[in-house]
């Protein structure tokens, strides 16, 4: 295990090292960030008000845009029944769009339309969506049906549908790939690309058999890719080669990710980024409780990466 971690440490590189790992000598096991230590870091660096701001997609977008950070666009925000009653999808919505609960999580409650014919929209699967279907879904969002907590109401965030950068779109059979970049303050620590598969139903969800691909911070290239823990070199559906693929606009990706935590008030954050065909890298969400599975994808320890940028674990 020691040799394996050493090899991947060389391959991925550590960006802008500010300090030695630590005055303490870390074993390979000690380089790994466990869930208890992650929770301690969140308690240390993420104030409750900032966590709530990050969780609310509308509030987070307001904070990010105020800081000049490029985000996905906004068609409408419907946060009460008065706005809901005044809203008319056939008049107010574009041909392709995404509806997201402001306080939803893990993709729950997200509805996508990829095209429109007359007064009917169609999902990627070809399922039609009438104006009544759309209104029913928005009402369920506003009523808190996807908020995941005891909140009685939520807000429906309606955005233009992202069109993936062509080089990324060529890798996957359908769906929208995204990037997750973990940062401590303004320092990117680790990054992965999440690629949909047929088995993941076009969603970039690792637990539903999407691909997790570790990316070198220094080069922006994929070094390692896995599906449910099994290493792969090519996409199982498209046959596209993954290892060595270079993410477009990588420097811009890291620049955006480094600004997100400070803009929202988080010291430890996970930024989710999409690569739009026309706009380039855009922030879709900032997570105040980023998971630790990324360490298995990248085969690196987050604790060691934090120590490399100055965090003292003594």
Short mmCIF file of C-alpha atoms in Angstrom, two decimals:
data_model
loop_
_atom_site.label_atom_id
_atom_site.label_comp_id
_atom_site.label_asym_id
_atom_site.label_seq_id
_atom_site.Cartn_x
_atom_site.Cartn_y
_atom_site.Cartn_z
CA UNK A 1 0.00 0.00 0.00
CA UNK A 2 2.89 2.38 0.82
CA UNK A 3 4.41 1.94 -2.65
CA UNK A 4 1.01 2.37 -4.32
CA UNK A 5 0.32 5.67 -2.54
CA UNK A 6 3.83 6.87 -3.27
CA UNK A 7 3.42 6.14 -6.99
CA UNK A 8 0.11 7.96 -7.23
CA UNK A 9 1.50 10.88 -5.23
CA UNK A 10 4.11 11.32 -7.96
CA UNK A 11 1.57 10.94 -10.76
CA UNK A 12 -0.98 13.41 -9.45
CA UNK A 13 1.44 15.96 -8.04
CA UNK A 14 0.67 18.55 -5.40
CA UNK A 15 -0.09 22.04 -6.61
CA UNK A 16 1.69 25.00 -5.02
CA UNK A 17 3.12 23.21 -1.98
CA UNK A 18 3.42 25.72 0.83
CA UNK A 19 4.89 23.58 3.58
CA UNK A 20 6.23 20.12 4.32
CA UNK A 21 3.60 17.48 4.95
CA UNK A 22 3.94 17.98 8.69
CA UNK A 23 6.52 17.95 11.42
CA UNK A 24 4.99 14.57 12.19
CA UNK A 25 5.85 11.60 10.02
CA UNK A 26 2.74 10.32 8.26
CA UNK A 27 2.30 6.66 7.48
CA UNK A 28 0.21 5.83 4.38
CA UNK A 29 -2.75 5.11 6.65
CA UNK A 30 -2.35 8.47 8.38
CA UNK A 31 -2.49 10.28 5.03
CA UNK A 32 -6.13 9.28 4.62
CA UNK A 33 -8.90 11.58 5.81
CA UNK A 34 -11.50 9.60 7.76
CA UNK A 35 -15.11 10.60 8.30
CA UNK A 36 -14.52 11.75 11.89
CA UNK A 37 -11.63 14.00 10.89
CA UNK A 38 -13.66 15.32 7.96
CA UNK A 39 -16.47 16.23 10.34
CA UNK A 40 -13.98 17.92 12.67
CA UNK A 41 -12.65 20.01 9.77
CA UNK A 42 -16.19 21.02 8.82
CA UNK A 43 -16.87 22.05 12.42
CA UNK A 44 -13.61 24.01 12.44
CA UNK A 45 -13.90 25.82 9.12
CA UNK A 46 -17.57 25.85 8.04
CA UNK A 47 -19.85 28.13 10.11
CA UNK A 48 -23.48 27.08 10.32
CA UNK A 49 -24.64 30.16 8.40
CA UNK A 50 -22.28 29.32 5.53
CA UNK A 51 -23.43 25.68 5.51
CA UNK A 52 -27.04 26.83 5.20
CA UNK A 53 -26.07 29.25 2.42
CA UNK A 54 -24.33 26.46 0.51
CA UNK A 55 -27.26 24.11 0.94
CA UNK A 56 -29.70 26.62 -0.55
CA UNK A 57 -28.87 26.66 -4.28
CA UNK A 58 -30.51 30.04 -4.77
CA UNK A 59 -28.68 31.70 -1.86
CA UNK A 60 -25.41 30.08 -2.94
CA UNK A 61 -25.81 31.35 -6.49
CA UNK A 62 -26.45 34.88 -5.25
CA UNK A 63 -23.25 34.77 -3.16
CA UNK A 64 -21.19 33.28 -5.98
CA UNK A 65 -22.39 35.75 -8.59
CA UNK A 66 -21.76 38.64 -6.19
CA UNK A 67 -18.14 37.45 -6.07
CA UNK A 68 -17.94 37.42 -9.87
CA UNK A 69 -17.90 33.62 -10.13
CA UNK A 70 -19.36 32.13 -13.31
CA UNK A 71 -22.47 30.05 -12.55
CA UNK A 72 -25.14 28.32 -14.59
CA UNK A 73 -27.82 30.75 -15.79
CA UNK A 74 -31.21 31.38 -14.21
CA UNK A 75 -34.59 31.37 -15.98
CA UNK A 76 -36.71 31.86 -12.86
CA UNK A 77 -36.87 31.32 -9.11
CA UNK A 78 -40.31 30.34 -7.80
CA UNK A 79 -40.36 30.45 -4.02
CA UNK A 80 -44.01 31.05 -3.15
CA UNK A 81 -47.49 30.27 -4.43
CA UNK A 82 -48.06 33.78 -5.71
CA UNK A 83 -45.14 33.42 -8.12
CA UNK A 84 -46.28 29.90 -8.93
CA UNK A 85 -49.77 31.09 -9.91
CA UNK A 86 -48.31 33.82 -12.14
CA UNK A 87 -45.93 31.41 -13.89
CA UNK A 88 -46.79 29.93 -17.28
CA UNK A 89 -44.28 27.38 -18.61
CA UNK A 90 -45.22 27.66 -22.30
CA UNK A 91 -44.64 31.40 -22.07
CA UNK A 92 -41.81 31.63 -19.55
CA UNK A 93 -39.58 28.59 -20.16
CA UNK A 94 -37.05 27.94 -22.95
CA UNK A 95 -36.96 24.89 -25.20
CA UNK A 96 -34.59 23.03 -22.88
CA UNK A 97 -34.21 23.50 -19.15
CA UNK A 98 -33.54 22.08 -15.70
CA UNK A 99 -35.78 22.44 -12.63
CA UNK A 100 -33.97 22.01 -9.30
CA UNK A 101 -35.19 22.19 -5.70
CA UNK A 102 -33.15 24.90 -3.98
CA UNK A 103 -32.73 22.68 -0.92
CA UNK A 104 -32.65 19.30 -2.64
CA UNK A 105 -29.75 16.85 -2.44
CA UNK A 106 -28.29 13.90 -4.39
CA UNK A 107 -30.23 14.90 -7.50
CA UNK A 108 -33.63 14.34 -5.87
CA UNK A 109 -36.35 16.39 -7.55
CA UNK A 110 -34.32 17.50 -10.58
CA UNK A 111 -36.34 17.48 -13.80
CA UNK A 112 -34.73 18.00 -17.21
CA UNK A 113 -36.16 18.74 -20.64
CA UNK A 114 -33.92 18.45 -23.71
CA UNK A 115 -36.28 19.75 -26.41
CA UNK A 116 -39.69 21.21 -27.11
CA UNK A 117 -42.30 20.59 -29.76
CA UNK A 118 -45.21 23.00 -29.62
CA UNK A 119 -46.48 23.08 -26.05
CA UNK A 120 -44.81 19.79 -25.06
CA UNK A 121 -41.27 19.24 -23.79
CA UNK A 122 -39.38 15.95 -23.87
CA UNK A 123 -37.00 14.35 -21.40
CA UNK A 124 -33.81 12.72 -22.62
CA UNK A 125 -35.61 9.35 -22.48
CA UNK A 126 -38.27 10.67 -24.88
CA UNK A 127 -40.95 10.94 -22.19
CA UNK A 128 -43.25 13.91 -22.93
CA UNK A 129 -43.86 16.67 -20.39
CA UNK A 130 -47.00 18.76 -20.73
CA UNK A 131 -47.45 22.18 -19.19
CA UNK A 132 -49.56 20.52 -16.49
CA UNK A 133 -46.75 18.05 -15.74
CA UNK A 134 -44.27 20.90 -15.38
CA UNK A 135 -46.53 22.93 -13.11
CA UNK A 136 -47.25 19.90 -10.95
CA UNK A 137 -43.53 19.29 -10.49
CA UNK A 138 -42.81 22.93 -9.65
CA UNK A 139 -45.62 22.94 -7.10
CA UNK A 140 -44.23 19.80 -5.47
CA UNK A 141 -40.83 21.51 -5.21
CA UNK A 142 -42.31 24.70 -3.72
CA UNK A 143 -44.31 22.63 -1.24
CA UNK A 144 -41.07 21.09 0.05
CA UNK A 145 -41.53 17.66 -1.50
CA UNK A 146 -37.79 17.29 -2.20
CA UNK A 147 -36.22 19.44 0.52
CA UNK A 148 -35.15 16.46 2.60
CA UNK A 149 -35.81 18.12 5.93
CA UNK A 150 -38.68 19.53 7.97
CA UNK A 151 -38.88 22.75 5.96
CA UNK A 152 -42.48 23.28 4.88
CA UNK A 153 -41.56 25.12 1.70
CA UNK A 154 -38.76 25.28 -0.83
CA UNK A 155 -37.91 27.20 -3.99
CA UNK A 156 -37.84 25.92 -7.57
CA UNK A 157 -34.72 27.06 -9.40
CA UNK A 158 -35.20 26.91 -13.17
CA UNK A 159 -32.06 27.06 -15.29
CA UNK A 160 -31.20 26.72 -18.99
CA UNK A 161 -30.09 23.19 -19.81
CA UNK A 162 -26.30 22.90 -19.96
CA UNK A 163 -24.88 21.69 -23.26
CA UNK A 164 -21.70 19.76 -22.46
CA UNK A 165 -18.38 20.67 -24.05
CA UNK A 166 -18.18 18.50 -27.21
CA UNK A 167 -14.99 16.73 -26.16
CA UNK A 168 -16.63 15.69 -22.90
CA UNK A 169 -19.91 14.81 -24.59
CA UNK A 170 -18.00 12.44 -26.89
CA UNK A 171 -16.89 10.40 -23.87
CA UNK A 172 -20.36 9.51 -22.60
CA UNK A 173 -23.48 7.91 -24.13
CA UNK A 174 -25.83 10.51 -22.62
CA UNK A 175 -26.16 12.79 -19.62
CA UNK A 176 -23.98 15.58 -18.27
CA UNK A 177 -20.48 14.90 -16.89
CA UNK A 178 -19.34 17.07 -14.00
CA UNK A 179 -16.25 17.80 -11.96
CA UNK A 180 -15.81 17.78 -8.19
CA UNK A 181 -12.91 19.81 -6.78
CA UNK A 182 -12.15 19.67 -3.04
CA UNK A 183 -10.60 22.83 -1.57
CA UNK A 184 -9.20 23.90 1.78
CA UNK A 185 -9.79 27.66 1.85
CA UNK A 186 -8.62 28.73 -1.64
CA UNK A 187 -6.34 25.74 -2.24
CA UNK A 188 -7.51 22.94 -4.56
CA UNK A 189 -6.58 19.61 -2.96
CA UNK A 190 -8.04 16.90 -5.17
CA UNK A 191 -10.30 16.58 -8.20
CA UNK A 192 -12.32 14.00 -10.06
CA UNK A 193 -14.49 13.84 -13.15
CA UNK A 194 -17.83 12.01 -12.88
CA UNK A 195 -18.98 10.45 -16.14
CA UNK A 196 -22.48 9.03 -16.72
CA UNK A 197 -22.97 5.55 -18.13
CA UNK A 198 -25.96 3.66 -19.48
CA UNK A 199 -26.16 1.79 -16.18
CA UNK A 200 -26.23 5.06 -14.25
CA UNK A 201 -29.21 6.16 -16.38
CA UNK A 202 -27.29 9.14 -17.70
CA UNK A 203 -26.61 10.50 -14.20
CA UNK A 204 -23.17 11.37 -12.83
CA UNK A 205 -23.86 9.40 -9.65
CA UNK A 206 -21.00 7.14 -8.59
CA UNK A 207 -23.28 4.88 -6.54
CA UNK A 208 -25.40 4.22 -9.64
CA UNK A 209 -22.37 3.01 -11.66
CA UNK A 210 -21.22 6.33 -13.07
CA UNK A 211 -17.45 6.52 -13.61
CA UNK A 212 -15.22 8.32 -11.14
CA UNK A 213 -12.02 9.53 -12.79
CA UNK A 214 -9.13 10.97 -10.76
CA UNK A 215 -7.50 14.05 -12.27
CA UNK A 216 -3.97 15.38 -11.84
CA UNK A 217 -4.14 18.89 -10.40
CA UNK A 218 -0.96 19.79 -12.27
CA UNK A 219 -1.96 18.64 -15.77
CA UNK A 220 -5.76 18.32 -15.76
CA UNK A 221 -5.43 14.81 -17.18
CA UNK A 222 -7.25 11.67 -16.06
CA UNK A 223 -4.83 9.35 -14.30
CA UNK A 224 -7.19 6.69 -12.96
CA UNK A 225 -10.82 5.68 -13.54
CA UNK A 226 -13.13 3.34 -11.64
CA UNK A 227 -16.69 2.02 -11.68
CA UNK A 228 -17.80 0.86 -8.22
CA UNK A 229 -14.18 0.34 -7.23
CA UNK A 230 -13.15 -1.56 -10.39
CA UNK A 231 -10.38 0.14 -12.43
CA UNK A 232 -11.11 0.79 -16.12
CA UNK A 233 -9.22 2.50 -18.94
CA UNK A 234 -12.04 3.09 -21.46
CA UNK A 235 -15.68 4.09 -21.15
CA UNK A 236 -17.73 0.86 -21.07
CA UNK A 237 -20.45 2.24 -23.40
CA UNK A 238 -18.65 4.51 -25.87
CA UNK A 239 -15.24 2.81 -25.87
CA UNK A 240 -13.62 6.23 -25.49
CA UNK A 241 -10.17 6.17 -23.90
CA UNK A 242 -10.26 7.81 -20.47
CA UNK A 243 -6.68 7.57 -19.19
CA UNK A 244 -4.75 10.60 -20.40
CA UNK A 245 -7.84 12.62 -21.35
CA UNK A 246 -7.20 16.32 -20.66
CA UNK A 247 -10.07 18.34 -19.19
CA UNK A 248 -10.66 21.50 -21.27
CA UNK A 249 -10.02 24.82 -19.52
CA UNK A 250 -8.34 23.16 -16.54
CA UNK A 251 -6.68 26.30 -15.18
CA UNK A 252 -10.06 28.04 -15.26
CA UNK A 253 -11.65 25.09 -13.45
CA UNK A 254 -9.15 25.38 -10.59
CA UNK A 255 -9.50 29.15 -10.49
CA UNK A 256 -13.28 28.93 -10.11
CA UNK A 257 -13.10 26.17 -7.51
CA UNK A 258 -10.59 28.11 -5.41
CA UNK A 259 -12.97 31.08 -5.16
CA UNK A 260 -16.15 29.23 -4.21
CA UNK A 261 -15.51 28.43 -0.56
CA UNK A 262 -14.44 31.96 0.39
CA UNK A 263 -17.39 33.45 -1.53
CA UNK A 264 -19.88 31.40 0.48
CA UNK A 265 -17.95 31.50 3.75
CA UNK A 266 -16.70 27.90 3.76
CA UNK A 267 -13.18 26.91 4.71
CA UNK A 268 -13.59 23.33 3.48
CA UNK A 269 -15.66 22.82 0.36
CA UNK A 270 -16.43 20.70 -2.68
CA UNK A 271 -17.24 22.61 -5.85
CA UNK A 272 -19.26 20.94 -8.59
CA UNK A 273 -18.45 22.26 -12.04
CA UNK A 274 -19.81 21.63 -15.53
CA UNK A 275 -18.14 22.47 -18.83
CA UNK A 276 -20.64 24.24 -21.06
CA UNK A 277 -20.21 24.21 -24.83
CA UNK A 278 -20.48 27.99 -25.08
CA UNK A 279 -19.65 29.34 -21.61
CA UNK A 280 -16.85 27.01 -20.52
CA UNK A 281 -16.52 26.02 -16.83
CA UNK A 282 -19.55 26.96 -14.70
CA UNK A 283 -20.31 26.33 -11.03
CA UNK A 284 -23.49 24.33 -10.44
CA UNK A 285 -23.21 23.74 -6.70
CA UNK A 286 -20.92 24.13 -3.69
CA UNK A 287 -21.00 21.38 -1.08
CA UNK A 288 -20.25 22.13 2.58
CA UNK A 289 -19.95 18.40 3.42
CA UNK A 290 -17.95 16.91 0.55
CA UNK A 291 -17.54 13.15 0.78
CA UNK A 292 -14.28 11.26 1.14
CA UNK A 293 -14.80 8.70 -1.64
CA UNK A 294 -12.67 10.88 -3.89
CA UNK A 295 -9.62 9.47 -2.08
CA UNK A 296 -10.41 6.00 -3.42
CA UNK A 297 -10.89 7.40 -6.91
CA UNK A 298 -7.59 9.30 -6.86
CA UNK A 299 -5.77 6.83 -4.58
CA UNK A 300 -4.45 9.73 -2.55
CA UNK A 301 -5.06 10.83 1.03
CA UNK A 302 -6.82 14.15 1.59
CA UNK A 303 -5.16 14.53 4.97
CA UNK A 304 -1.72 14.49 3.34
CA UNK A 305 -2.85 16.98 0.68
CA UNK A 306 -4.08 19.33 3.43
CA UNK A 307 -0.83 19.01 5.33
CA UNK A 308 1.00 19.90 2.10
CA UNK A 309 -0.77 23.28 1.98
CA UNK A 310 -0.19 24.09 5.65
CA UNK A 311 -2.84 22.35 7.76
CA UNK A 312 -1.24 21.15 10.99
CA UNK A 313 -2.69 17.91 12.32
CA UNK A 314 -0.56 17.79 15.48
#
